[in-house]
């Protein structure tokens, strides 16, 4: 199953590089069906969601990554930044 996960992640990366974000997310989600702990797939979906200003969904995916790989400082910063973006502005 890990090979399918890797192939799906590669397909996701290819679609993402071509600007087809919907297909990229679908490919990364396929990778997650084969390996629910794929940090690459979770991180990429989170980044795509953030770029589409789907901040709540991005924060959920970043949170899953932090649960799997808490030592990843980049993910902590991304999750924190995404949470800030979804908070209402202070008046």
Coordinates of C-alpha atoms in Angstrom, one line a residue:
X1 CA 0.0 0.0 0.0
X2 CA 2.9 2.4 0.6
X3 CA 3.7 2.2 -3.1
X4 CA 0.2 3.4 -4.0
X5 CA 0.5 6.2 -1.5
X6 CA 3.8 7.3 -3.0
X7 CA 2.4 7.1 -6.5
X8 CA -0.6 9.2 -5.5
X9 CA 1.6 11.7 -3.8
X10 CA 3.7 12.0 -7.0
X11 CA 0.5 12.4 -9.1
X12 CA -0.6 15.1 -6.6
X13 CA 2.8 16.9 -6.9
X14 CA 2.6 16.7 -10.7
X15 CA -1.0 18.1 -10.8
X16 CA 0.0 20.8 -8.4
X17 CA 3.0 21.9 -10.5
X18 CA 0.6 22.1 -13.5
X19 CA -1.8 24.3 -11.5
X20 CA -4.5 21.8 -11.3
X21 CA -5.2 22.1 -7.5
X22 CA -8.4 20.1 -7.5
X23 CA -6.7 17.1 -9.1
X24 CA -3.7 17.6 -6.8
X25 CA -6.0 17.5 -3.7
X26 CA -7.8 14.4 -5.1
X27 CA -4.5 12.6 -5.6
X28 CA -3.2 13.5 -2.1
X29 CA -6.5 12.3 -0.7
X30 CA -6.0 9.1 -2.5
X31 CA -2.6 8.8 -0.9
X32 CA -4.2 9.3 2.5
X33 CA -6.6 6.4 1.8
X34 CA -3.6 4.2 1.4
X35 CA -1.6 5.8 4.3
X36 CA -3.6 8.0 6.6
X37 CA -0.3 9.1 8.2
X38 CA 1.3 10.5 5.1
X39 CA 2.9 13.8 6.3
X40 CA 3.6 14.8 2.6
X41 CA 0.0 14.4 1.5
X42 CA -1.5 16.1 4.6
X43 CA 1.0 19.0 4.4
X44 CA 0.3 19.5 0.7
X45 CA -3.4 19.5 1.1
X46 CA -3.1 22.0 4.0
X47 CA -0.9 24.3 1.8
X48 CA -3.3 24.1 -1.1
X49 CA -6.3 24.8 1.2
X50 CA -4.4 27.8 2.6
X51 CA -3.6 29.1 -0.8
X52 CA -7.4 28.9 -1.7
X53 CA -8.2 30.7 1.6
X54 CA -9.9 27.7 3.0
X55 CA -8.2 28.4 6.4
X56 CA -10.3 26.2 8.6
X57 CA -9.7 23.2 6.5
X58 CA -6.0 24.0 6.2
X59 CA -5.7 24.3 9.9
X60 CA -7.3 20.9 10.4
X61 CA -4.8 19.3 8.0
X62 CA -1.9 21.1 9.6
X63 CA -3.1 19.9 13.0
X64 CA -3.1 16.3 11.8
X65 CA 0.5 16.7 10.6
X66 CA 1.5 18.2 14.0
X67 CA -0.1 15.2 15.7
X68 CA 2.0 12.8 13.5
X69 CA 5.2 14.8 13.4
X70 CA 5.3 17.2 16.3
X71 CA 9.0 17.8 15.8
X72 CA 8.3 19.7 12.5
X73 CA 8.8 23.4 13.2
X74 CA 7.8 24.4 9.7
X75 CA 4.4 22.8 10.2
X76 CA 3.9 24.5 13.6
X77 CA 4.6 27.9 12.0
X78 CA 2.2 27.1 9.1
X79 CA -0.5 26.0 11.5
X80 CA -0.1 29.1 13.6
X81 CA -0.1 31.4 10.6
X82 CA -3.2 29.7 9.2
X83 CA -5.0 30.0 12.6
X84 CA -4.2 33.7 12.6
X85 CA -5.7 34.1 9.1
X86 CA -9.0 32.5 10.1
X87 CA -9.4 34.6 13.2
X88 CA -11.6 37.7 12.8
X89 CA -9.6 41.0 12.7
X90 CA -9.3 42.9 15.9
X91 CA -11.0 46.3 15.8

